[in-house]
Amino acid sequence: MKLDAIQAAEAKLLLTTYERNPILFVRGDGVHLIDEKGDRYLDLLSGIGVNALGYGHPAIESAIAEQSKKLIHISNLFFHEGQAELALRLTGASGLDRAFFSNSGTEAWEAALKLARAYAGMKRSEGKHLGTRFLALEQSFHGRTMGSVATTYKEKYREPFAPVMPDVDFVRFNDVKDLKANFSSDVCAVLLEAVQGEGGIRPVSQEFIEAARELTRSTGALLIVDEIQAGLGRTGKWFGYQHYGIKPDVTTLAKPIAGGLPLGVMLCTEEAAQAIHPGMHGTTFGGGPLACAVAVAVYDTIEKEHLLDHVQEVGNYFHQKLDQLKQKHIAITEVRGLGLMLAAELDSAELAKTVLAEMVKRHILINRTSETVLRFLPPFILDKEHVDDAIDALDTILTEHSPAHAGEQAHTMGGTHIG
Ligand SMILES: *Cc1c(COP(=O)(O)O)cnc(C)c1O
């Protein structure tokens, strides 16, 4: 099918959940995507933070090829070697003790929410007071299923589906006072992202995450950190919370974990894991042999190719270049992020939209979140020369669309007219 035929068919046949870019990609190569005409695009979005090793990585290709010949699915009624191999690596990297595998981010998050409720119930049965309330943060994003969406801040995601899961309150982002005012022994868990993704690439403050850790510890509530976007190396460390020197009770991973195959995981302490018994929770597909084999290959490749260091180095370079761009263009109000999880906030949603469209015309893919925020989630294998290309393009576009430039043009035109 050609692109226009696909567009027509989808318009008629699919739920209208997405506004897709009218581009038909047919393959990828490293940090580039290639469309049906053979045009190459620099990909600074990597399928929303998923394709960490870029496209066509030999480690992923051979893991898929080899495992697909052996076993793709077996269900969680039998053993296969993938979950243990992967759990060994992820518990080692996270400092947590046990893993539960799912198919997606939102399912990993659901597992974390269910664990928190079950854990509080277990504590109550032991005579402690621990309630059922969750404290989530403003601008948070934790997924689209009923529980996850209840802990997601934006009303437009929740309201049409009301009533969602009750007992969630939202605390102002990085506002320790508001956290303390909302916290009590009614709370079973405090929920946060080390770096908010969808909410505009906002790193949590040291003060806030420390306060959340201390408060939860004081009552026995769980601190649950969502690393679905920031985790597995995107910030230059395996987990975003490792930048803060704290350890949560529970964390979740998904997006980059299995090289583009669907896989999520919830990791937790031995103590929290005591709340879960056989039959309480489960999944048909989650943690299947194929996804786990690829995830092991992704993890080992990040280690072998020293990609955490590479992400830090190229991420710092990208951050510096964005800072320099901010000095030059008043339309950039803030540059934020850690590693290769970066954002430049602009002073208008209209301009952000224009910049996105102009970048696509120049064959560079970025993303816009929270209306005004340009978001960069490139593959971990990005090099400095790619950063330079992106920065040059942004510089040109922002110059062409700056009010000063428009003013200059008007002036020149006026001059010509008078002359
Ligand atoms: C993407 C994301 C999710 C949801 O993951 P899905 O795989 O889309 O269900 C949850 N939390 C965060 C922080 C995310 O970025």
Short mmCIF file of N, CA and C and ligand atoms in Angstrom, two decimals, residues 48 103-107 109 141-144 193 195-198 226-230 252 254-255 375, ligand 1:
data_model
loop_
_atom_site.label_atom_id
_atom_site.label_comp_id
_atom_site.label_asym_id
_atom_site.label_seq_id
_atom_site.Cartn_x
_atom_site.Cartn_y
_atom_site.Cartn_z
N ILE A 48 9.70 7.46 20.73
CA ILE A 48 9.41 7.91 22.11
C ILE A 48 10.29 7.18 23.12
N ASN A 103 4.14 -6.37 29.79
CA ASN A 103 4.31 -6.11 28.35
C ASN A 103 4.55 -4.66 28.02
N SER A 104 4.29 -3.76 28.96
CA SER A 104 4.29 -2.34 28.62
C SER A 104 4.57 -1.53 29.87
N GLY A 105 4.74 -0.23 29.67
CA GLY A 105 4.97 0.66 30.79
C GLY A 105 3.78 0.71 31.73
N THR A 106 2.62 0.92 31.16
CA THR A 106 1.45 1.09 32.02
C THR A 106 1.17 -0.17 32.85
N GLU A 107 1.46 -1.33 32.29
CA GLU A 107 1.25 -2.57 33.06
C GLU A 107 2.27 -2.71 34.18
N TRP A 109 3.48 -0.21 35.72
CA TRP A 109 3.00 0.76 36.71
C TRP A 109 1.80 0.22 37.48
N PHE A 141 3.10 11.68 34.44
CA PHE A 141 2.51 10.79 33.44
C PHE A 141 2.92 9.36 33.78
N HIS A 142 1.93 8.48 33.97
CA HIS A 142 2.24 7.10 34.33
C HIS A 142 1.53 6.07 33.46
N GLY A 143 0.84 6.51 32.41
CA GLY A 143 0.22 5.53 31.50
C GLY A 143 -1.28 5.74 31.37
N ARG A 144 -1.90 4.85 30.57
CA ARG A 144 -3.27 5.09 30.09
C ARG A 144 -4.30 4.11 30.61
N GLU A 193 8.31 10.51 39.05
CA GLU A 193 9.31 10.23 38.02
C GLU A 193 10.58 10.99 38.40
N VAL A 195 12.85 12.01 36.43
CA VAL A 195 12.74 13.12 35.48
C VAL A 195 11.39 12.98 34.80
N GLN A 196 10.50 13.95 35.03
CA GLN A 196 9.20 13.86 34.37
C GLN A 196 9.39 13.94 32.86
N GLY A 197 8.77 13.00 32.13
CA GLY A 197 8.95 12.94 30.69
C GLY A 197 7.89 13.72 29.94
N GLU A 198 6.72 13.10 29.85
CA GLU A 198 5.57 13.72 29.18
C GLU A 198 5.29 15.12 29.74
N ASP A 226 8.92 5.98 38.91
CA ASP A 226 8.63 5.57 37.54
C ASP A 226 9.82 5.92 36.65
N GLU A 227 10.53 4.91 36.18
CA GLU A 227 11.71 5.10 35.32
C GLU A 227 11.44 4.60 33.91
N ILE A 228 10.17 4.56 33.55
CA ILE A 228 9.79 3.99 32.25
C ILE A 228 10.41 4.78 31.10
N GLN A 229 10.54 6.09 31.27
CA GLN A 229 11.17 6.92 30.23
C GLN A 229 12.64 7.21 30.55
N ALA A 230 12.95 7.46 31.80
CA ALA A 230 14.30 7.90 32.20
C ALA A 230 15.25 6.73 32.43
N THR A 252 9.90 1.16 38.07
CA THR A 252 9.36 0.54 36.86
C THR A 252 10.21 0.94 35.65
N ALA A 254 10.40 0.33 31.14
CA ALA A 254 9.76 -0.23 29.96
C ALA A 254 10.43 0.27 28.69
N LYS A 255 10.11 1.49 28.29
CA LYS A 255 10.40 1.95 26.91
C LYS A 255 11.64 1.32 26.24
N ARG A 375 11.10 18.25 22.84
CA ARG A 375 11.67 17.13 23.59
C ARG A 375 12.63 16.33 22.72
C1 LIG B 1 5.52 6.07 28.43
C2 LIG B 1 5.40 6.14 29.90
C3 LIG B 1 4.49 5.32 30.58
C4 LIG B 1 3.53 4.40 29.87
O1 LIG B 1 4.17 3.41 29.13
P1 LIG B 1 3.35 2.61 28.00
O2 LIG B 1 4.31 1.55 27.54
O3 LIG B 1 2.99 3.59 26.94
O4 LIG B 1 2.16 2.03 28.65
C5 LIG B 1 4.47 5.41 31.96
N1 LIG B 1 5.30 6.24 32.63
C6 LIG B 1 6.19 7.02 32.00
C7 LIG B 1 7.10 7.90 32.79
C8 LIG B 1 6.27 7.02 30.60
O5 LIG B 1 7.11 7.83 29.98
#
